[in-house]
Short mmCIF file of C-alpha atoms and ligand atoms in Angstrom, two decimals:
data_model
loop_
_atom_site.label_atom_id
_atom_site.label_comp_id
_atom_site.label_asym_id
_atom_site.label_seq_id
_atom_site.Cartn_x
_atom_site.Cartn_y
_atom_site.Cartn_z
CA MET A 186 8.92 33.77 -8.69
CA LEU A 187 6.75 30.69 -9.08
CA ASP A 188 2.99 31.19 -9.22
CA THR A 189 1.87 28.92 -6.38
CA ASN A 190 -1.69 28.58 -7.59
CA LEU A 191 -1.60 24.81 -7.13
CA ASP A 192 -3.90 24.04 -10.05
CA LYS A 193 -1.34 25.64 -12.31
CA VAL A 194 1.93 24.18 -11.03
CA GLY A 195 3.29 21.70 -13.53
CA ILE A 196 6.59 19.89 -13.99
CA ALA A 197 9.16 20.56 -16.70
CA PHE A 198 12.14 18.33 -17.53
CA ARG A 199 15.17 20.56 -18.02
CA GLY A 200 18.24 18.32 -18.15
CA SER A 201 19.74 14.87 -17.82
CA GLY A 202 23.12 13.39 -17.03
CA SER A 203 24.71 10.01 -16.41
CA TYR A 204 27.92 8.26 -15.43
CA ILE A 205 29.22 4.78 -16.08
CA PRO A 206 32.38 3.27 -14.60
CA GLU A 207 35.34 2.56 -16.88
CA GLN A 208 35.88 -1.11 -16.01
CA ILE A 209 34.04 -3.50 -18.36
CA LEU A 210 33.16 -7.04 -17.29
CA THR A 211 32.13 -9.15 -20.29
CA ASN A 212 30.12 -12.37 -20.38
CA ALA A 213 33.34 -14.14 -21.38
CA ASP A 214 34.96 -12.81 -18.19
CA ILE A 215 32.05 -14.13 -16.08
CA SER A 216 32.35 -17.51 -17.82
CA LYS A 217 35.78 -17.79 -16.21
CA ILE A 218 34.37 -17.61 -12.67
CA VAL A 219 31.03 -19.50 -12.94
CA ASP A 220 29.65 -22.26 -15.16
CA THR A 221 27.94 -20.15 -17.85
CA SER A 222 28.51 -18.88 -21.38
CA ASP A 223 28.19 -15.71 -23.42
CA LYS A 224 25.47 -17.42 -25.47
CA TRP A 225 23.41 -18.43 -22.40
CA ILE A 226 23.60 -14.97 -20.84
CA LYS A 227 22.78 -13.16 -24.10
CA THR A 228 19.85 -15.45 -24.92
CA ARG A 229 18.30 -15.36 -21.44
CA THR A 230 18.99 -11.71 -20.56
CA GLY A 231 20.18 -9.68 -23.57
CA ILE A 232 23.26 -8.62 -21.59
CA SER A 233 26.74 -8.68 -23.19
CA GLU A 234 28.74 -6.70 -20.64
CA ARG A 235 28.37 -4.53 -17.57
CA ARG A 236 30.41 -1.80 -15.85
CA ILE A 237 32.01 -2.34 -12.44
CA SER A 238 33.08 0.52 -10.15
CA ASP A 239 36.72 0.58 -9.13
CA LYS A 240 38.03 1.74 -5.76
CA ASN A 241 37.84 5.42 -6.76
CA GLU A 242 34.24 5.17 -7.93
CA SER A 243 31.21 5.12 -5.66
CA VAL A 244 27.54 6.03 -5.49
CA CYS A 245 28.53 9.54 -4.33
CA GLN A 246 31.06 10.03 -7.11
CA MET A 247 28.86 8.51 -9.85
CA GLY A 248 25.79 10.39 -8.60
CA TYR A 249 27.79 13.63 -8.52
CA GLU A 250 28.99 13.19 -12.13
CA ALA A 251 25.45 12.40 -13.32
CA ALA A 252 24.03 15.40 -11.45
CA LEU A 253 26.70 17.65 -12.96
CA GLY A 254 25.62 16.55 -16.46
CA ALA A 255 21.98 17.31 -15.66
CA LEU A 256 22.88 20.74 -14.22
CA GLU A 257 24.90 21.62 -17.31
CA MET A 258 22.14 20.57 -19.72
CA ALA A 259 19.58 22.52 -17.68
CA ASP A 260 21.97 25.49 -17.55
CA TRP A 261 21.40 25.87 -13.82
CA SER A 262 23.92 27.02 -11.27
CA SER A 263 24.07 24.54 -8.41
CA GLU A 264 23.06 27.23 -5.92
CA THR A 265 19.62 27.49 -7.54
CA VAL A 266 18.73 23.87 -6.72
CA ASP A 267 16.25 23.46 -3.84
CA LEU A 268 16.11 19.68 -3.53
CA ILE A 269 18.45 16.76 -4.25
CA LEU A 270 16.92 13.31 -4.00
CA LEU A 271 19.24 10.34 -4.34
CA ALA A 272 17.64 6.98 -5.08
CA THR A 273 20.03 4.24 -4.06
CA SER A 274 20.23 0.93 -2.23
CA THR A 275 24.02 1.08 -1.95
CA PRO A 276 24.94 4.43 -0.35
CA ASN A 277 28.53 5.20 0.63
CA ASP A 278 27.11 6.15 4.01
CA LEU A 279 24.03 4.58 5.60
CA PHE A 280 23.26 7.95 7.17
CA GLY A 281 22.77 9.27 3.65
CA SER A 282 24.90 9.98 0.60
CA ALA A 283 22.86 12.81 -0.92
CA PRO A 284 24.40 15.41 1.46
CA SER A 285 27.87 14.57 0.20
CA ILE A 286 26.69 15.06 -3.41
CA GLN A 287 25.11 18.37 -2.36
CA ALA A 288 28.41 19.55 -0.89
CA LYS A 289 30.47 18.41 -3.89
CA LEU A 290 28.10 20.21 -6.27
CA GLY A 291 28.15 23.37 -4.13
CA ALA A 292 24.36 23.22 -4.00
CA LYS A 293 24.35 24.94 -0.64
CA ASN A 294 20.69 25.98 -0.77
CA ALA A 295 19.37 22.47 -1.45
CA VAL A 296 17.97 20.02 1.05
CA ALA A 297 19.36 16.59 0.15
CA PHE A 298 18.37 13.11 1.25
CA ASP A 299 18.36 9.47 0.13
CA LEU A 300 15.40 7.32 -0.82
CA THR A 301 15.46 3.54 -1.16
CA ALA A 302 13.11 1.54 -3.34
CA ALA A 303 15.61 -0.74 -5.11
CA CYS A 304 15.07 -0.90 -8.88
CA SER A 305 11.94 1.27 -8.54
CA GLY A 306 13.95 3.88 -6.62
CA PHE A 307 14.37 6.39 -9.41
CA LEU A 308 10.68 6.37 -10.31
CA PHE A 309 9.69 6.72 -6.64
CA ALA A 310 12.20 9.57 -6.21
CA LEU A 311 11.01 11.36 -9.34
CA ILE A 312 7.41 11.27 -8.15
CA THR A 313 8.41 12.31 -4.61
CA ALA A 314 10.39 15.28 -5.93
CA ALA A 315 7.51 16.24 -8.22
CA GLN A 316 5.15 16.42 -5.22
CA TYR A 317 7.40 19.01 -3.53
CA LEU A 318 7.42 21.04 -6.74
CA ARG A 319 3.69 20.78 -7.33
CA THR A 320 2.88 22.05 -3.84
CA GLY A 321 5.04 25.11 -4.40
CA THR A 322 7.48 24.04 -1.65
CA PHE A 323 10.47 23.88 -3.98
CA LYS A 324 11.15 25.08 -7.51
CA ARG A 325 14.17 23.14 -8.76
CA ALA A 326 15.09 19.53 -8.03
CA LEU A 327 17.84 17.12 -9.01
CA VAL A 328 16.68 13.51 -8.96
CA ILE A 329 19.55 11.03 -9.02
CA GLY A 330 19.54 7.24 -9.35
CA ALA A 331 22.87 5.60 -8.52
CA ASP A 332 23.82 2.09 -7.49
CA GLN A 333 26.89 -0.03 -6.99
CA LEU A 334 25.37 -3.50 -6.74
CA SER A 335 28.68 -5.13 -7.71
CA SER A 336 29.67 -4.77 -4.05
CA PHE A 337 26.77 -7.01 -2.99
CA VAL A 338 26.57 -9.54 -5.79
CA ASN A 339 27.50 -13.13 -4.97
CA TRP A 340 30.07 -13.59 -7.73
CA GLY A 341 29.75 -17.35 -7.30
CA ASP A 342 25.99 -17.41 -8.03
CA ARG A 343 25.51 -17.80 -11.78
CA GLY A 344 21.76 -17.21 -11.43
CA SER A 345 22.24 -13.59 -10.35
CA CYS A 346 25.83 -12.38 -10.94
CA ILE A 347 25.26 -12.20 -14.69
CA LEU A 348 22.59 -9.49 -14.31
CA PHE A 349 24.02 -6.54 -12.44
CA GLY A 350 26.30 -3.59 -13.13
CA ASP A 351 27.06 -0.16 -11.67
CA GLY A 352 26.15 3.35 -12.84
CA ALA A 353 24.23 6.55 -12.24
CA GLY A 354 21.78 8.87 -13.96
CA ALA A 355 20.11 12.14 -13.02
CA LEU A 356 17.33 14.47 -14.12
CA ALA A 357 16.85 18.17 -13.45
CA ILE A 358 13.15 18.97 -13.02
CA GLU A 359 11.47 22.28 -12.38
CA ALA A 360 8.12 23.58 -11.18
CA CYS A 361 6.49 25.45 -13.99
CA SER A 362 3.49 27.79 -13.85
CA ASP A 363 2.46 27.70 -17.51
CA SER A 364 2.75 24.05 -18.58
CA ASN A 365 2.97 20.50 -17.28
CA ASN A 366 4.92 17.62 -18.80
CA LEU A 367 4.51 15.01 -16.03
CA TYR A 368 1.00 13.71 -16.56
CA GLY A 369 0.15 10.86 -14.25
CA PHE A 370 1.74 8.13 -12.20
CA THR A 371 1.09 4.99 -10.14
CA LEU A 372 3.31 3.60 -7.38
CA LYS A 373 2.83 0.17 -5.81
CA THR A 374 4.33 -2.01 -3.08
CA ASP A 375 3.74 -5.65 -2.16
CA GLY A 376 5.83 -6.48 0.88
CA TYR A 377 4.16 -9.90 1.09
CA ARG A 378 6.29 -10.98 -1.87
CA GLY A 379 9.39 -9.19 -0.58
CA GLY A 380 11.32 -12.43 -0.08
CA PHE A 381 11.85 -12.87 -3.82
CA LEU A 382 14.67 -10.33 -3.91
CA ASN A 383 16.73 -9.13 -0.96
CA LEU A 384 19.92 -7.46 0.14
CA SER A 385 19.47 -7.93 3.86
CA ILE A 386 21.53 -7.40 6.98
CA SER A 387 23.38 -10.45 8.23
CA ASP A 388 22.38 -12.18 11.49
CA ASP A 389 26.01 -12.33 12.67
CA GLN A 390 26.23 -11.30 16.30
CA GLU A 391 28.98 -10.38 18.69
CA GLU A 392 28.95 -9.83 22.39
CA ILE A 393 29.38 -6.32 23.81
CA ILE A 394 29.53 -7.57 27.40
CA ASP A 395 28.21 -10.76 29.01
CA ASN A 396 24.68 -11.55 27.75
CA ILE A 397 24.35 -8.42 25.61
CA ASN A 398 24.85 -9.05 21.93
CA TYR A 399 24.73 -6.71 19.00
CA LYS A 400 24.12 -7.50 15.37
CA LYS A 401 27.17 -6.69 13.29
CA GLY A 402 26.67 -4.00 10.66
CA LYS A 403 27.24 -6.38 7.78
CA TYR A 404 25.10 -7.19 4.75
CA ARG A 405 24.51 -10.49 3.00
CA ASN A 406 24.83 -10.82 -0.78
CA ILE A 407 21.87 -10.26 -3.07
CA THR A 408 19.49 -13.22 -3.03
CA MET A 409 16.94 -13.61 -5.80
CA ASN A 410 14.27 -15.99 -6.99
CA GLY A 411 14.77 -15.19 -10.67
CA GLN A 412 11.73 -16.99 -11.99
CA GLU A 413 9.34 -15.36 -9.50
CA VAL A 414 10.79 -11.90 -10.18
CA TYR A 415 10.45 -12.54 -13.90
CA LYS A 416 6.77 -13.61 -13.54
CA PHE A 417 6.05 -10.62 -11.31
CA ALA A 418 7.55 -8.19 -13.83
CA VAL A 419 5.81 -9.53 -16.94
CA ARG A 420 2.44 -9.62 -15.17
CA GLU A 421 2.43 -6.37 -13.17
CA VAL A 422 4.31 -3.98 -15.45
CA PRO A 423 1.97 -4.17 -18.50
CA LEU A 424 -1.01 -3.89 -16.13
CA VAL A 425 0.23 -0.80 -14.35
CA ILE A 426 1.15 0.91 -17.65
CA ASP A 427 -2.13 -0.02 -19.31
CA ASN A 428 -4.14 1.36 -16.37
CA LEU A 429 -2.09 4.56 -16.31
CA LEU A 430 -2.61 5.15 -20.04
CA LYS A 431 -6.36 4.63 -19.65
CA GLN A 432 -6.45 6.95 -16.64
CA GLU A 433 -4.69 9.68 -18.67
CA ASN A 434 -6.76 9.06 -21.82
CA TYR A 435 -3.90 7.83 -23.96
CA LYS A 436 -3.50 4.68 -26.03
CA SER A 437 -0.30 2.67 -26.40
CA CYS A 438 -0.07 3.82 -30.04
CA ASP A 439 0.31 7.43 -28.78
CA ILE A 440 3.54 6.56 -26.98
CA ASP A 441 6.84 7.59 -28.58
CA TRP A 442 9.04 5.60 -26.18
CA LEU A 443 8.64 2.80 -23.67
CA LEU A 444 11.30 3.40 -21.01
CA LEU A 445 11.44 0.38 -18.72
CA HIS A 446 13.76 -0.45 -15.87
CA GLN A 447 16.51 -2.39 -17.66
CA ALA A 448 16.28 -5.77 -15.92
CA ASN A 449 16.21 -8.36 -18.69
CA GLN A 450 15.64 -8.01 -22.46
CA ARG A 451 13.04 -10.78 -22.30
CA ILE A 452 11.06 -8.72 -19.76
CA LEU A 453 11.32 -5.65 -22.01
CA ASP A 454 10.16 -7.65 -25.05
CA ALA A 455 7.28 -9.28 -23.17
CA VAL A 456 6.02 -5.95 -21.78
CA GLY A 457 6.28 -4.29 -25.21
CA ASP A 458 4.37 -7.19 -26.81
CA ARG A 459 1.60 -7.13 -24.21
CA LEU A 460 1.13 -3.40 -24.66
CA ASP A 461 1.35 -3.71 -28.43
CA ILE A 462 4.27 -1.27 -28.55
CA SER A 463 6.68 -2.02 -31.38
CA LYS A 464 10.30 -3.04 -30.67
CA GLU A 465 11.71 0.18 -32.19
CA LYS A 466 9.95 2.16 -29.47
CA VAL A 467 11.33 0.12 -26.58
CA LEU A 468 14.48 1.84 -25.30
CA THR A 469 17.24 -0.58 -24.35
CA ASN A 470 20.89 -0.43 -23.36
CA LEU A 471 20.89 -3.68 -21.40
CA SER A 472 23.46 -5.19 -23.69
CA ASN A 473 26.09 -2.66 -22.54
CA TYR A 474 25.30 -2.10 -18.88
CA GLY A 475 23.05 -4.86 -17.51
CA ASN A 476 20.83 -3.95 -14.58
CA THR A 477 22.17 -0.88 -12.75
CA SER A 478 19.17 -0.83 -10.38
CA ALA A 479 18.06 2.74 -9.50
CA ALA A 480 20.27 4.10 -12.29
CA THR A 481 18.76 2.29 -15.29
CA ILE A 482 15.91 4.69 -16.11
CA PRO A 483 17.80 8.02 -15.99
CA LEU A 484 20.89 6.41 -17.60
CA MET A 485 18.80 5.10 -20.49
CA LEU A 486 16.98 8.41 -20.85
CA ASP A 487 20.15 10.49 -20.77
CA GLU A 488 21.78 8.31 -23.40
CA SER A 489 18.70 8.59 -25.64
CA ILE A 490 18.52 12.37 -25.26
CA ARG A 491 22.21 12.87 -25.96
CA ASN A 492 22.15 10.66 -29.06
CA LYS A 493 19.03 12.57 -30.20
CA LYS A 494 16.75 9.53 -30.22
CA VAL A 495 14.41 11.10 -27.66
CA LYS A 496 13.42 14.58 -28.75
CA GLN A 497 11.73 17.55 -27.16
CA ASN A 498 8.03 16.85 -26.55
CA ASP A 499 8.26 13.08 -27.10
CA LEU A 500 5.69 11.15 -25.06
CA ILE A 501 7.33 8.59 -22.79
CA VAL A 502 5.84 5.99 -20.51
CA THR A 503 8.26 4.68 -17.93
CA SER A 504 8.05 1.85 -15.41
CA GLY A 505 10.32 0.87 -12.55
CA PHE A 506 10.01 -2.50 -10.83
CA GLY A 507 11.99 -4.67 -8.49
CA ALA A 508 12.69 -5.51 -4.87
CA GLY A 509 10.11 -4.68 -2.25
CA LEU A 510 8.38 -5.85 -4.26
CA SER A 511 7.84 -2.39 -5.68
CA TRP A 512 6.71 -1.11 -9.04
CA GLY A 513 5.00 1.75 -10.76
CA ALA A 514 4.72 3.86 -13.88
CA ALA A 515 4.73 7.49 -14.99
CA LEU A 516 3.71 9.23 -18.18
CA PHE A 517 5.59 12.34 -19.28
CA ARG A 518 6.78 14.44 -22.18
CA TRP A 519 10.46 15.25 -22.43
CA GLY A 520 11.05 18.98 -22.07
N1 ACO B 819 24.37 -19.94 -17.05
C1 ACO B 819 23.98 -21.18 -17.40
N2 ACO B 819 22.96 -21.81 -16.82
C2 ACO B 819 22.27 -21.14 -15.85
C3 ACO B 819 22.63 -19.84 -15.44
C4 ACO B 819 23.73 -19.24 -16.07
N3 ACO B 819 24.18 -18.01 -15.77
N4 ACO B 819 21.79 -19.43 -14.47
C5 ACO B 819 20.93 -20.43 -14.28
N5 ACO B 819 21.21 -21.46 -15.10
C6 ACO B 819 20.56 -22.74 -15.23
C7 ACO B 819 19.79 -23.12 -14.01
O1 ACO B 819 20.62 -23.77 -13.06
C8 ACO B 819 18.76 -24.06 -14.58
O2 ACO B 819 19.35 -25.31 -14.79
P1 ACO B 819 18.54 -26.66 -14.50
O3 ACO B 819 17.39 -26.62 -15.46
O4 ACO B 819 19.55 -27.71 -14.77
O5 ACO B 819 18.12 -26.55 -13.07
C9 ACO B 819 18.47 -23.47 -15.96
O6 ACO B 819 19.59 -22.63 -16.27
C10 ACO B 819 17.22 -22.64 -16.01
O7 ACO B 819 17.21 -21.74 -14.90
P2 ACO B 819 16.11 -20.65 -14.72
O8 ACO B 819 16.32 -19.97 -13.39
O9 ACO B 819 14.78 -21.26 -14.98
O10 ACO B 819 16.47 -19.66 -15.90
P3 ACO B 819 15.63 -18.46 -16.45
O11 ACO B 819 15.31 -18.66 -17.87
O12 ACO B 819 14.52 -18.11 -15.52
O13 ACO B 819 16.70 -17.30 -16.42
C11 ACO B 819 17.17 -15.37 -15.08
C12 ACO B 819 17.26 -16.88 -15.18
C13 ACO B 819 17.99 -14.78 -16.20
C14 ACO B 819 17.73 -14.93 -13.74
C15 ACO B 819 15.70 -14.94 -15.23
O14 ACO B 819 14.89 -15.69 -14.35
C16 ACO B 819 15.49 -13.49 -14.94
O15 ACO B 819 16.04 -12.62 -15.58
N6 ACO B 819 14.60 -13.17 -13.99
C17 ACO B 819 14.34 -11.82 -13.64
C18 ACO B 819 15.25 -11.44 -12.54
C19 ACO B 819 15.64 -10.01 -12.59
O16 ACO B 819 15.52 -9.29 -13.54
N7 ACO B 819 16.22 -9.58 -11.47
C20 ACO B 819 16.82 -8.32 -11.43
C21 ACO B 819 16.54 -7.63 -10.21
S1 ACO B 819 14.91 -7.21 -9.97
C22 ACO B 819 14.46 -6.37 -11.18
O17 ACO B 819 15.18 -5.52 -11.55
C23 ACO B 819 13.24 -6.80 -11.75
#
């Protein structure tokens, strides 16, 4: 039984999992549909290829597979999970996709719901789940980030279609009465700049009866002002990380790994440079998967844990950023 003395309730990271679709779309493939080249895409983004879900893959299926991996690593039975939080902008069901993952996992004792904060979604979900654990409300949580942006990309827009891919990642976190590995966090929103990046409902209308119209349940493609998003990321992300490190009494040289939302290699390099964190400590898998939105952070972390790059007790600073605009950071030790 968890000691619910709130001062003592900490967070432990018990497991991770991920899933990537089989289909690979290379830069050369994209060059066949829009006026671009492998060289341009690699130089400007660091991306070589991305994964695209097929008709049997979905946010529910990818999220389920990722959650299963996290459960296995944590050595938890699904019935012991109290909370499942799914960060996604592309659910199978607008009423929520987390319940379907709960059912598929057999996690019958868990409450499960979706949370949307675009590319910051996983970070926001992790912090939300951690609050339930810290207050003693729940003991075990699965936090999943899964997205299928390929369904909403304008495959004729060379300025954005080169960036995105599909995937999922998950973490198993637990309330812990004798230690804490999630130190501090910051979450931010600036809706005034929300127009830089959108996946919005279409204005198409149809008539129900004379003079009463309804808006069709249809979404537009992703629209993005790439340069503004780029400037936002390279300005705000170093700031939010720097402030968090100061708040928690750490310096950038104490950090083992910088785990950023995988948006663009140039953003990762610029943030690392501004924080004076060397390239070897900046985790990246952009080349293989591109930007998988809410999935990038847990996918990157799971890969790094499984290939033994990230080890027990390593100090990691992570930052999610993207549409909203939304961004934030968290400081934690793995384990
Ligand atoms: N291939 C070839 N040429 C291209 C391509 C392409 N795929 N895309 C744009 N261009 C052209 C433009 O038309 C422009 O040509 P012009 O000078 O003749 O007008 C030229 O390249 C330069 O365009 P820019 O938009 O200035 O290119 P930039 O260097 O900014 O790179 C990019 C564009 C890659 C989108 C960059 O702005 C970026 O990565 N921004 C961040 C966006 C991002 O990460 N979004 C992800 C979602 S949100 C998030 O996760 C943060």
